[in-house]
Short mmCIF file of C-alpha atoms in Angstrom, two decimals:
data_model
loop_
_atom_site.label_atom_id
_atom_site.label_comp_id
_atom_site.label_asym_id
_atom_site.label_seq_id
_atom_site.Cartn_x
_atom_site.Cartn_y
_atom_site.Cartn_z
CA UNK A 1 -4.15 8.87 -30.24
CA UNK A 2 -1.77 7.96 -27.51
CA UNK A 3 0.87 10.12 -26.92
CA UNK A 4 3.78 7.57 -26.59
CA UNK A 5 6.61 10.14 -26.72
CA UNK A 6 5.57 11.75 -23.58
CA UNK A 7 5.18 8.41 -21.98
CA UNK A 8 8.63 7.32 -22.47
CA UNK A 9 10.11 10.76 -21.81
CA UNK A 10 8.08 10.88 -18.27
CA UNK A 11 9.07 7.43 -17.89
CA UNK A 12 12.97 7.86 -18.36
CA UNK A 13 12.43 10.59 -15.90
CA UNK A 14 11.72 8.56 -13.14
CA UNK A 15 14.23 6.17 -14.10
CA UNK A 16 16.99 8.54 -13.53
CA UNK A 17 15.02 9.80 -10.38
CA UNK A 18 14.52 5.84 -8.86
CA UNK A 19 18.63 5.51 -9.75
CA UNK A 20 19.34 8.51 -7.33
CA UNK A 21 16.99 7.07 -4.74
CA UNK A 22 19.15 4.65 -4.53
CA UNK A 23 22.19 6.59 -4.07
CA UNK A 24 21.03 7.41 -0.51
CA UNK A 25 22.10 3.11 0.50
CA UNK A 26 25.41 4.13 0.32
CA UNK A 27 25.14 6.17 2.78
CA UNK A 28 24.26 2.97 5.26
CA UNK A 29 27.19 1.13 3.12
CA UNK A 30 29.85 3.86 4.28
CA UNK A 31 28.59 3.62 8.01
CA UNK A 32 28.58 0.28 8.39
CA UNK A 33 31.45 -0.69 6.26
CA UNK A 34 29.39 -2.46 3.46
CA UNK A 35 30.57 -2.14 -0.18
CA UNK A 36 29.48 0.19 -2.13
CA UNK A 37 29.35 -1.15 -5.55
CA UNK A 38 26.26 -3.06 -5.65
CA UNK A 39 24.47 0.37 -4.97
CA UNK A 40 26.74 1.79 -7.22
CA UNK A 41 26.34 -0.46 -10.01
CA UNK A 42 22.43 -0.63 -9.74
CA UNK A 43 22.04 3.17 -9.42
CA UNK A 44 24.18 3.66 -12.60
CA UNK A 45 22.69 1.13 -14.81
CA UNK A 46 19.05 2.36 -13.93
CA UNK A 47 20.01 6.32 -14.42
CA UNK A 48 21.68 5.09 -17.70
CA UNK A 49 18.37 3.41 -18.71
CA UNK A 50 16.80 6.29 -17.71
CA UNK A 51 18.71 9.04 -19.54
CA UNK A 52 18.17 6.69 -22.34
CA UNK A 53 14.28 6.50 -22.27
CA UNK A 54 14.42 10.40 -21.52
CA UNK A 55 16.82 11.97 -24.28
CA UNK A 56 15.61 9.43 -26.62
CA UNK A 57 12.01 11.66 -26.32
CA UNK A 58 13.56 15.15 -25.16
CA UNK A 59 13.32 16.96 -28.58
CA UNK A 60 9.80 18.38 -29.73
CA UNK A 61 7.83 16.99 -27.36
CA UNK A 62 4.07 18.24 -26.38
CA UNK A 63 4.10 17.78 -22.46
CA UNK A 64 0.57 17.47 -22.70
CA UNK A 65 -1.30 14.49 -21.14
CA UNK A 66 -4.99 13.34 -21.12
CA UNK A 67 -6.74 10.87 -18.44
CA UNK A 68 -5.41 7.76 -21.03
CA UNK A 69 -2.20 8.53 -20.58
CA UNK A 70 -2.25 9.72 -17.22
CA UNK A 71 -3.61 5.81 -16.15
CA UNK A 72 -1.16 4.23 -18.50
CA UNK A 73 2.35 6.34 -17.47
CA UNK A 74 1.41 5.50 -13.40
CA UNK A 75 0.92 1.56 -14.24
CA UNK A 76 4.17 1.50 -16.36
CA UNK A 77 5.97 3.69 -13.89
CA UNK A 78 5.44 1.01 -11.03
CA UNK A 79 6.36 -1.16 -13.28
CA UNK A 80 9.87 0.23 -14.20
CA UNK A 81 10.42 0.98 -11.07
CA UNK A 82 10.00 -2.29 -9.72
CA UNK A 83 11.57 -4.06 -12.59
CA UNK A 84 14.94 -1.08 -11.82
CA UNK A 85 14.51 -1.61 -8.29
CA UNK A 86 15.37 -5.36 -8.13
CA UNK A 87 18.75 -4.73 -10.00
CA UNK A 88 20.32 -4.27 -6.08
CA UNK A 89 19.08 -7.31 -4.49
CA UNK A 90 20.39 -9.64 -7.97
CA UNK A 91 24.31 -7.48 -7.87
CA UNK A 92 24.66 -7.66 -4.59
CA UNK A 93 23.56 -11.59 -4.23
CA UNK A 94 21.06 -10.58 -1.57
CA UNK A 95 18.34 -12.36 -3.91
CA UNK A 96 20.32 -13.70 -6.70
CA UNK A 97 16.89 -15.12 -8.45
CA UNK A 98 15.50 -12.16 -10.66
CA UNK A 99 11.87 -13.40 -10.27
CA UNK A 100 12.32 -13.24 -6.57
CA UNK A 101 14.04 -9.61 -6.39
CA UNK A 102 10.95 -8.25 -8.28
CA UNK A 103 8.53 -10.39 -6.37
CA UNK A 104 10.64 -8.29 -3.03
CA UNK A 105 11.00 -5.22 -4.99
CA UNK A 106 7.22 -4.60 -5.95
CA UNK A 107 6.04 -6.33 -2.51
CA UNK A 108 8.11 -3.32 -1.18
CA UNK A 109 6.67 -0.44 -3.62
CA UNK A 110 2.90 -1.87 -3.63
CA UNK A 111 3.36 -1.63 0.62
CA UNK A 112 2.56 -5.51 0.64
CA UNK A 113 5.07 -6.55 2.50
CA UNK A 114 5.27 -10.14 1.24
CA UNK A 115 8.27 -11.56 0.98
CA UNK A 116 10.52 -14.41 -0.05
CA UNK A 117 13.09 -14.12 2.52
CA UNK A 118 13.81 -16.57 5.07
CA UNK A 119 16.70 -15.22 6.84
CA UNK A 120 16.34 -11.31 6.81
CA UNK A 121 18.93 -10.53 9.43
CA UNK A 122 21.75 -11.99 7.74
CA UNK A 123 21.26 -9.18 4.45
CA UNK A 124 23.22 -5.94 4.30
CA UNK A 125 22.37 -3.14 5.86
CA UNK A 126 22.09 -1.61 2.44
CA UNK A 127 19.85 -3.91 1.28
CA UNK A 128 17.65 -3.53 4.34
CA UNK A 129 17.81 0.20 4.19
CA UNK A 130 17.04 -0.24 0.32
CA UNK A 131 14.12 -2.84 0.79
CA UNK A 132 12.53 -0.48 3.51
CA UNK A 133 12.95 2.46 1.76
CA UNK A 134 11.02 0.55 -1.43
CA UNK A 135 8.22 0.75 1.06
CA UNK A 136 8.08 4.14 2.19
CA UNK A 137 8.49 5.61 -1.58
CA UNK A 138 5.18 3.29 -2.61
CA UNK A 139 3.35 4.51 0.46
CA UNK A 140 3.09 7.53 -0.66
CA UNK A 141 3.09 7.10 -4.45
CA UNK A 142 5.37 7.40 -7.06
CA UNK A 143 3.72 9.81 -8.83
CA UNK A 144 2.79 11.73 -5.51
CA UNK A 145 6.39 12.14 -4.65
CA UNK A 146 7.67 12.92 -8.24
CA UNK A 147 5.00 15.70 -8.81
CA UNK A 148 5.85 17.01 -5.73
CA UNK A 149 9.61 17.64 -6.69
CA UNK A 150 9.80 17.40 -10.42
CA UNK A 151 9.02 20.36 -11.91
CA UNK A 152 8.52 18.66 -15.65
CA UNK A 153 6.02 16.09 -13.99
CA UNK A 154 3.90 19.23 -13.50
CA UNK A 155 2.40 18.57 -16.77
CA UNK A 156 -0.65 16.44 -16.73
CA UNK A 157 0.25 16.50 -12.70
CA UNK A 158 -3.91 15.75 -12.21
CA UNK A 159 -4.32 13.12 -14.74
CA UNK A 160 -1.57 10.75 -12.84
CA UNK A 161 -2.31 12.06 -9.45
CA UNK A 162 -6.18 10.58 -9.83
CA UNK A 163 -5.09 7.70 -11.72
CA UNK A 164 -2.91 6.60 -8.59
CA UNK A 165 -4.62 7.99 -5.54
CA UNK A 166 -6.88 5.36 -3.63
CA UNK A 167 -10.44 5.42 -2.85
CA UNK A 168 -13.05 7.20 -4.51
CA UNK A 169 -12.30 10.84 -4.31
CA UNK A 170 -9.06 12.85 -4.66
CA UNK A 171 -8.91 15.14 -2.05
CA UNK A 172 -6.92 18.39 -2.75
CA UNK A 173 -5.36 20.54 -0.07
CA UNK A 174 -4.36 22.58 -2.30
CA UNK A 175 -5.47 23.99 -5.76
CA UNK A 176 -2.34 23.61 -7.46
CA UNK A 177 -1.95 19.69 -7.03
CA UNK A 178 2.11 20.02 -7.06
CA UNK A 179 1.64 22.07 -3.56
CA UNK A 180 -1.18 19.31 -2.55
CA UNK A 181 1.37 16.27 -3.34
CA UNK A 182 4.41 18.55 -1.59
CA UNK A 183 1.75 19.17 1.26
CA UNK A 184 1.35 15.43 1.90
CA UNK A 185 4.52 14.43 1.28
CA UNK A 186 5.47 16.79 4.71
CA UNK A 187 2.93 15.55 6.58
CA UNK A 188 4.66 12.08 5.73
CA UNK A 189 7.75 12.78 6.51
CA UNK A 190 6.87 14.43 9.59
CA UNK A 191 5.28 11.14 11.05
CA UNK A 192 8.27 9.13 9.72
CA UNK A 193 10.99 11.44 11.88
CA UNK A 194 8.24 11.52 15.01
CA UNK A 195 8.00 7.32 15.26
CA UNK A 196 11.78 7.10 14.59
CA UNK A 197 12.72 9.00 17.39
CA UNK A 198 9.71 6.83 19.40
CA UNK A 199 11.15 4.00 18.69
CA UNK A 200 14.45 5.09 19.29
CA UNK A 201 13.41 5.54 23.38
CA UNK A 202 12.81 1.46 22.99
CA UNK A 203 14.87 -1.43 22.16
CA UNK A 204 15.80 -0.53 18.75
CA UNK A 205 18.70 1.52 17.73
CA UNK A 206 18.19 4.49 14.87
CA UNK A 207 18.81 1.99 11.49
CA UNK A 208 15.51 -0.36 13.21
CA UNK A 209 13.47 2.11 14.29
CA UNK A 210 14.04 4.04 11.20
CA UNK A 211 13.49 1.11 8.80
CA UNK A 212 10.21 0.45 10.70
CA UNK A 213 9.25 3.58 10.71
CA UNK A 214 9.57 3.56 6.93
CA UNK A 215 7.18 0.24 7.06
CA UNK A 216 4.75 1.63 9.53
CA UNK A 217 3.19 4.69 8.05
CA UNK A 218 3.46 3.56 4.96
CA UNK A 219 1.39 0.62 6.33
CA UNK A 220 4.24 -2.33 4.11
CA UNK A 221 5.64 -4.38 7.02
CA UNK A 222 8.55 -5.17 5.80
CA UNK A 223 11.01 -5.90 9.05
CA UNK A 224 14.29 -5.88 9.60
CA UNK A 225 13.86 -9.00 12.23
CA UNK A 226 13.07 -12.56 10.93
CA UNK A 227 10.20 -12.49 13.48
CA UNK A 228 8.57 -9.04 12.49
CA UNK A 229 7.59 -7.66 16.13
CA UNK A 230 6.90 -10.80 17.40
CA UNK A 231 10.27 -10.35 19.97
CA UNK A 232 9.00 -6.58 20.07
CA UNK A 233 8.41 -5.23 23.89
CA UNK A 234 5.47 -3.40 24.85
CA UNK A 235 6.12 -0.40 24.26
CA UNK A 236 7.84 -0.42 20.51
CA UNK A 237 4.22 -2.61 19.57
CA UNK A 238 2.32 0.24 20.98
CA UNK A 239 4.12 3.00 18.46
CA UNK A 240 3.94 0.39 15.87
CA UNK A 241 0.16 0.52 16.63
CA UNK A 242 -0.63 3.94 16.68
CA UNK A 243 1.40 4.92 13.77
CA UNK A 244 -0.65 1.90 11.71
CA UNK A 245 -3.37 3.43 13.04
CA UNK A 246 -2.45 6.89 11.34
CA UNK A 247 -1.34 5.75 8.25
CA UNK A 248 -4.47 4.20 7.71
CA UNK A 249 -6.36 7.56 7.93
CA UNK A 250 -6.97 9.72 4.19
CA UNK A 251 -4.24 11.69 4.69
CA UNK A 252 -6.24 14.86 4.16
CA UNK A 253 -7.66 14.19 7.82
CA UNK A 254 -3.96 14.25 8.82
CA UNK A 255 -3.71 17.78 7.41
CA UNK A 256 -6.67 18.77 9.41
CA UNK A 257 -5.00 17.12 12.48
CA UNK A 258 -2.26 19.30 12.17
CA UNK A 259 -4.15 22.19 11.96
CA UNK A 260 -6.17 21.31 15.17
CA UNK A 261 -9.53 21.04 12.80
CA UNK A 262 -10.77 17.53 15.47
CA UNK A 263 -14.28 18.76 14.02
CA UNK A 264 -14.03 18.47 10.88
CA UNK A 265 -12.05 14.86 10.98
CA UNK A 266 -14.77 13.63 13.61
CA UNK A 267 -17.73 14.66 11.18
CA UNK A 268 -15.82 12.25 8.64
CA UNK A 269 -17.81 8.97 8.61
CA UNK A 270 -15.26 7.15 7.09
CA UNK A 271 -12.85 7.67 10.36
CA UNK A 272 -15.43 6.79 12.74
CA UNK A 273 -16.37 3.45 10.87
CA UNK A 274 -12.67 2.84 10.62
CA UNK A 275 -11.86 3.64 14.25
CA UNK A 276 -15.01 2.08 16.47
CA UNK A 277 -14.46 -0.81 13.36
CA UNK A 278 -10.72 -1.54 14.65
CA UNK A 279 -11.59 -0.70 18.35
CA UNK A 280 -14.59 -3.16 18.19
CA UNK A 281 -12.73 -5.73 16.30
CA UNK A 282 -9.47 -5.64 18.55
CA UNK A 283 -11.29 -5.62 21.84
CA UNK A 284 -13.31 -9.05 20.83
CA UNK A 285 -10.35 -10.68 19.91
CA UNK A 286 -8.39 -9.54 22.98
CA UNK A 287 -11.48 -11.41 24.88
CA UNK A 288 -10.77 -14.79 22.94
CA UNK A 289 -7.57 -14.55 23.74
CA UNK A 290 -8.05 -13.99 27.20
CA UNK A 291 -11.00 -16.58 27.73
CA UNK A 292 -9.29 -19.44 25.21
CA UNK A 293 -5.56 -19.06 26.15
CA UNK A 294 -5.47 -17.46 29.31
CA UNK A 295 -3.28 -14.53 28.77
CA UNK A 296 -2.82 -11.88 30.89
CA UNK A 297 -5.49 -9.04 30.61
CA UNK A 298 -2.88 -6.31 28.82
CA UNK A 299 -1.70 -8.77 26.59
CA UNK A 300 -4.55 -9.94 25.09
CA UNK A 301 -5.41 -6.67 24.59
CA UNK A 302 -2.16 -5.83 22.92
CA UNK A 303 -1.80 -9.05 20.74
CA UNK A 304 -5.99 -8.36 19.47
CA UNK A 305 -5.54 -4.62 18.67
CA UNK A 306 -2.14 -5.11 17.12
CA UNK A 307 -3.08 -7.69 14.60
CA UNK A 308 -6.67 -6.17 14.23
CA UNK A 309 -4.67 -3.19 13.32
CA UNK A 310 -2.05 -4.16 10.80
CA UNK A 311 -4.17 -6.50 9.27
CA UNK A 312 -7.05 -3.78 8.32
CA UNK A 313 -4.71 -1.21 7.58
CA UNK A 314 -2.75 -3.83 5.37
CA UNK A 315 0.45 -3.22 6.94
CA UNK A 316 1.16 -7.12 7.19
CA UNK A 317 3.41 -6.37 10.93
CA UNK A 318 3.10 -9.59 13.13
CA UNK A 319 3.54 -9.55 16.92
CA UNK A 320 2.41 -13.06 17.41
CA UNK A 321 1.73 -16.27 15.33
CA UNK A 322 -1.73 -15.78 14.78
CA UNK A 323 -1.84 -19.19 12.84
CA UNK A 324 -2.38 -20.98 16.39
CA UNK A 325 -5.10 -18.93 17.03
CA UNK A 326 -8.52 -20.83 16.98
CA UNK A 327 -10.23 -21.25 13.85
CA UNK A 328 -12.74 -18.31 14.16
CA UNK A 329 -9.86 -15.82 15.11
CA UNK A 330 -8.40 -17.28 11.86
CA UNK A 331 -11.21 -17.17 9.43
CA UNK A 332 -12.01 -13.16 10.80
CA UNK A 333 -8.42 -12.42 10.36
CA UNK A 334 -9.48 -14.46 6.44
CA UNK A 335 -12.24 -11.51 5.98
CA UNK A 336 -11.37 -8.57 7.37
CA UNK A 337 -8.08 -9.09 5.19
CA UNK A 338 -10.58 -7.72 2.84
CA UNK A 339 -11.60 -4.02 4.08
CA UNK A 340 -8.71 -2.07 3.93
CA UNK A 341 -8.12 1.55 5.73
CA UNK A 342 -9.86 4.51 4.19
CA UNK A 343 -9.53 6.22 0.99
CA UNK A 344 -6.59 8.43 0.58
CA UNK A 345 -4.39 6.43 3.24
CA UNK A 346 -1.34 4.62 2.47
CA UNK A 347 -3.36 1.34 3.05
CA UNK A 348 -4.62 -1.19 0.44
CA UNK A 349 -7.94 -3.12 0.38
CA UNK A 350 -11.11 -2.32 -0.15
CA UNK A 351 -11.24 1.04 1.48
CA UNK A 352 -13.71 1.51 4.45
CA UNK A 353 -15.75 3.97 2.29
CA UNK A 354 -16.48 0.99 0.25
CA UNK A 355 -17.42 -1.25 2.79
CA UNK A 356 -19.40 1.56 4.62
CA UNK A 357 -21.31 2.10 1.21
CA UNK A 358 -21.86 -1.20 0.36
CA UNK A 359 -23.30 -2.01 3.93
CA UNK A 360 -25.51 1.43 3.86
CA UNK A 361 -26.52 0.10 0.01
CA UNK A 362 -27.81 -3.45 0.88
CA UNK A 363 -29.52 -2.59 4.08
CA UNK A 364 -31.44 -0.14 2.54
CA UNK A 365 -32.23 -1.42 -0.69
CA UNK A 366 -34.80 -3.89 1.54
CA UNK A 367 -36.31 -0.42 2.04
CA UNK A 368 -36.77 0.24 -1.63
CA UNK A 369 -38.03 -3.54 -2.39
CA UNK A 370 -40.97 -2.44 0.16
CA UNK A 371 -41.21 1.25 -0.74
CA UNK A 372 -40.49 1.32 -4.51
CA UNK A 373 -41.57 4.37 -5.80
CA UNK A 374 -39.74 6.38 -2.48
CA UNK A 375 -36.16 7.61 -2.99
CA UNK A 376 -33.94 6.80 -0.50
CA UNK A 377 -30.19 7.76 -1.24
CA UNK A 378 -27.61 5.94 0.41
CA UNK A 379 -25.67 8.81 2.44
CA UNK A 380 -22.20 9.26 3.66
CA UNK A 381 -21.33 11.88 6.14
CA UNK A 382 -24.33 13.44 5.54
CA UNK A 383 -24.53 13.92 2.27
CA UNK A 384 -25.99 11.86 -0.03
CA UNK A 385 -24.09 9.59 -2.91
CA UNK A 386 -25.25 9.52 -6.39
CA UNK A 387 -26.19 6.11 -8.51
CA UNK A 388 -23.00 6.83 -10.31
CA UNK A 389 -20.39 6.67 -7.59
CA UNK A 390 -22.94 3.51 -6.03
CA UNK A 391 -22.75 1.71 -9.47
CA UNK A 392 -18.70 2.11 -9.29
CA UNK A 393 -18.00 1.34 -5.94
CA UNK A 394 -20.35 -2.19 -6.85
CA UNK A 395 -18.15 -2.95 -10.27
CA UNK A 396 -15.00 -2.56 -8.13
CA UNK A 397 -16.10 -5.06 -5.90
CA UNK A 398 -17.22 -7.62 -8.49
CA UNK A 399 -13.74 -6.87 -9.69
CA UNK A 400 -11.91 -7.43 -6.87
CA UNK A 401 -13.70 -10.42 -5.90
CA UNK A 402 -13.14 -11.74 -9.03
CA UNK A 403 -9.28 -11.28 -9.03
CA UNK A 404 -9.00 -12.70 -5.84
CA UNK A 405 -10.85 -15.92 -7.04
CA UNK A 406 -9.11 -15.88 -9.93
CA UNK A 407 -5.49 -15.64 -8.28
CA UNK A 408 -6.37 -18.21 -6.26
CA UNK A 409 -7.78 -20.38 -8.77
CA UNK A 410 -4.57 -20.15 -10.86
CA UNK A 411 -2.54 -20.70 -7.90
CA UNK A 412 -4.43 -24.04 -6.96
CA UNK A 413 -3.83 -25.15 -10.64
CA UNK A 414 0.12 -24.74 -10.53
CA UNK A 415 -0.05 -27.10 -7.33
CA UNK A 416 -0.77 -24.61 -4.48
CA UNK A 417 -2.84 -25.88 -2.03
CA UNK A 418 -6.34 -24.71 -1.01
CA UNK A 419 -5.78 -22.29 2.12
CA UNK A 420 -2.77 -21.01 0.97
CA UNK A 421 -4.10 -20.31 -2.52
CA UNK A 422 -6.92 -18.61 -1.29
CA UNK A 423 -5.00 -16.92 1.53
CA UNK A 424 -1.93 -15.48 -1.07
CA UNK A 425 -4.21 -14.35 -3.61
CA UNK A 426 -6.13 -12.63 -1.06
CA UNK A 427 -3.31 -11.23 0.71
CA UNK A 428 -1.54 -9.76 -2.41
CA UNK A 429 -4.93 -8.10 -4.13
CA UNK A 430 -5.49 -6.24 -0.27
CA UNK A 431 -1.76 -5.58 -0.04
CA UNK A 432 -1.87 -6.97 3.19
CA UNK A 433 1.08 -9.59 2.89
CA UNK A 434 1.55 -12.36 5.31
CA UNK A 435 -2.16 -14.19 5.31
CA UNK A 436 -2.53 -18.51 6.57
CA UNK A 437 -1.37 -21.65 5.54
CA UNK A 438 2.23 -21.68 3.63
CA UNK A 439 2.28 -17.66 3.59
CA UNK A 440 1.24 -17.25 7.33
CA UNK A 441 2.40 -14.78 9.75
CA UNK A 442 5.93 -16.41 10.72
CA UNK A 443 6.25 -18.24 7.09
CA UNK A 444 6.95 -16.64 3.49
CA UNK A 445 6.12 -16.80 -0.21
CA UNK A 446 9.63 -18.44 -1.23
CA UNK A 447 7.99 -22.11 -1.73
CA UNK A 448 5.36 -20.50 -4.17
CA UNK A 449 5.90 -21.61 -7.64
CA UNK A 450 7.68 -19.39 -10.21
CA UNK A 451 4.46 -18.76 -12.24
CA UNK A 452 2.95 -18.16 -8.81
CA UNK A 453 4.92 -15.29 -8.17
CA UNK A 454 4.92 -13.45 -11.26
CA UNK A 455 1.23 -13.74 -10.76
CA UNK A 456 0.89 -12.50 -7.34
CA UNK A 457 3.19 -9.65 -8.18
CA UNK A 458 0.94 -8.86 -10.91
CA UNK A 459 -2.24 -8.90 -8.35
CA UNK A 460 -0.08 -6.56 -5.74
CA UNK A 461 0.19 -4.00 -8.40
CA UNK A 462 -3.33 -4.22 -9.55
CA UNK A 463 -4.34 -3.88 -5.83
CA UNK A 464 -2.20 -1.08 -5.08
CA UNK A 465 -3.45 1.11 -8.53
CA UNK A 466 -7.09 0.36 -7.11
CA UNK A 467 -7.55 -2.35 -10.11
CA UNK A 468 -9.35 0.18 -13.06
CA UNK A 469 -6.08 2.08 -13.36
CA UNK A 470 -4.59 -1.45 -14.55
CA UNK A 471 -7.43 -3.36 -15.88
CA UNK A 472 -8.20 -0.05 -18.24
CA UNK A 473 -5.23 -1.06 -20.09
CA UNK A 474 -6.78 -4.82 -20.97
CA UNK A 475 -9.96 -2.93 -23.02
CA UNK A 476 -10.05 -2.93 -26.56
CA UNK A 477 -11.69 0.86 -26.20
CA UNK A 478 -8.65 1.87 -24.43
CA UNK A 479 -6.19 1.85 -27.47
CA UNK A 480 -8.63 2.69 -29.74
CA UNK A 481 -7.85 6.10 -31.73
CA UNK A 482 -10.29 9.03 -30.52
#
């Protein structure tokens, strides 16, 4: 039987901890001499929700959670928070449309980066802080960052930690997994201070570079400019770039970084797929670019690897309109929207482990059709990978492809048309963002129907929670009593 209690008492808890989040606006609000009560007012009415939720459920209860819980408590707590987190955009008339704000508001959290905005520049500095920071919390994970300083989330820590990391494995630095999610969230932080002060020797002063900072290693895109990096020089695209670059990584590889272990993260298959992938990819595009329009040589290289890069790790960054490209540059910006960064990285999509597998699977399955009675594992890093993990990385893809077909079927039946159905549906489920058509890299999701967006949002968090975590919830043996 479900423990509900513990669900809403876990749930109030974050609540109250999203409320104080948003305390630290103000902050921009007092420096720039921006009201405060917006902030105010949304941080109160979500703590008071909160405390409501949590002393509702404070007396008697078992903090005890299994795996069922565990998956539903991290799909209701993006939830809440998302549905808490629009209240500042909607007070402070930013995004006076509630659909909208939570379209922003879970965009932000999920790291897609879509976004209904037109005219970003002319927002508060609150709001900008606020939407930013949206992205940096969900790059992480709610749950990540909340075991890591809640004590009472310490309960059942393991149950929500696998049911929102991404990727196949849950890699543990750490055998208590409240030092592992503290552990992580350091190394984050770390990169976040290192590119702010980066970008800071650019064009942008301290409230850009930190509020694309947020959006870089977080791999969400959001931008404080209404042309993304487009107006970007050089140099700030090249930070932007590698710091992509990093938070597309498993983050455990990071730790190794740190600790000067280059072995151990060359030896990891994953990273060299990903990196010779993105090197590979950006270098032929830089050669279209520089055959087909004539740019100079370290611009076309620039302009490739950049987009190569935030598309793949599903940051959703733009440095040029990549919607005049020609039509093949288009359609393999269209597929590789697809793969994703690697497990255990702030980025969405497939995961490269996934596409690695499934590539290593199929080629080698004409093998067994001509050897059938051999066995021939499919092998990653070295080791080999068992039918099991091979039979779940295939039913996530049949999933996934069949959200994204879905999405975009819905999407053409409420009078979306065909690229732009395909391409938002697409973009959302990889939590990549800006895609072609209507939602292309210097357009936005604001002419997308109402029903439209409450989809889309839905396919952004489905996306981000690596789809079981959500669709679990749909299946009759889910609820029933064991």
């Amino acid at each position: 039987m479900i423990n509900y209690r513990v669900i809403l008492n876990l749930l109030g808890a974050l609540m109250i901890f999203n409320g104080l989040l948003m305390l630290s606006s103000i902050i921009v609000c007092l420096f720039y001499g921006e009201s405060i009560s917006p902030i105010l007012y949304s941080s109160c009415i979500t703590i008071v929700l909160g405390f409501i939720f949590y002393l509702s459920t404070f007396r008697n209860i078992k903090m005890d959670l299994r795996m069922k819980e565990g998956y539903l408590v991290v799909t209701l707590s993006w939830l809440i928070v998302s549905l808490t987190g629009a209240i500042p955009y909607v007070i402070s008339g930013a995004i006076p449309s509630y659909t909208d704000a939570f379209f922003e508001t879970i965009s932000g959290y999920t790291t897609t980066g879509a976004t209904i905005l037109s005219d970003i520049e002319s927002l508060p500095k609150s709001i900008l802080f606020w939407r930013s920071m949206t992205h940096w919390l969900g790059g992480m994970g709610i749950i990540v960052l909340a075991i890591a300083i809640m004590p009472i989330l310490g309960f059942g820590g393991m149950q929500m930690f696998a049911a929102e990391a991404s990727g196949l494995t849950t890699d543990k630095l750490h055998p208590r997994i409240t030092d592992t999610a503290k552990r992580l969230w350091v190394i984050y932080v770390f990169y976040t201070i290192v590119q702010t002060v980066l970008l800071m020797f650019g064009e942008m002063d301290f409230f850009d570079s930190l509020n694309h900072a947020f959006s870089s290693i977080s791999t969400g895109g959001f931008s404080t400019k209404n042309d993304s990096l487009i107006s970007a020089s050089a140099y700030t695209q090249y930070v932007v770039i590698i710091f992509m670059f990093l938070g597309g990584i498993n983050f455990s590889l990071h730790y190794f970084l740190l600790k000067g272990k280059f072995s151990k993260i060359w030896k990891n298959e994953e990273f060299r797929f990903y990196t010779f992938l993105l090197l590979f990819l950006g270098i032929l595009v830089a050669i279209a670019l520089y055959w087909k329009k004539g740019l100079p040589a370290e611009e076309s290289f620039r302009e490739g690897l950049f987009q190569m890069v935030s598309i793949i790790t599903t940051t959703g960054f733009v440095s040029v309109d990549y919607g005049q490209w020609s039509p093949f540059l288009v359609y393999l910006i269209f597929i590789i929207t697809f793969f994703g960064g690697c497990a255990g990285s702030t980025s969405g999509g497939l995961k490269m482990v996934r596409v690695r597998l499934l590539l290593k699977d199929s080629a080698l399955e004409l093998k067994r059709i001509l050897h059938p009675r051999a066995v021939i594992p499919v092998r990653i890093s070295g080791k080999p990978v068992t039918r099991e993990i091979m039979a779940n990385v295939l039913a996530f893809f049949f999933f996934y492809i069949l959200m994204f077909a879905s999405g975009a079927m819905i999407l053409s039946m409420i009078g979306v048309d065909f690229v732009t159905s395909l391409s938002a549906s697409a973009a959302c489920i990889t939590n990549v963002g800006p895609g072609i058509g209507e939602v292309g890299a210097v357009d936005n999701y604001s002419k997308i129907p109402v029903l439209g967006k409450w989809l889309l949002s839905f396919m952004m968090l489905v996306g981000r929670l690596e789809i079981f975590t959500v669709l679990l919830l749909f299946s009759p043996a889910f609820w029933k009593k064991v």
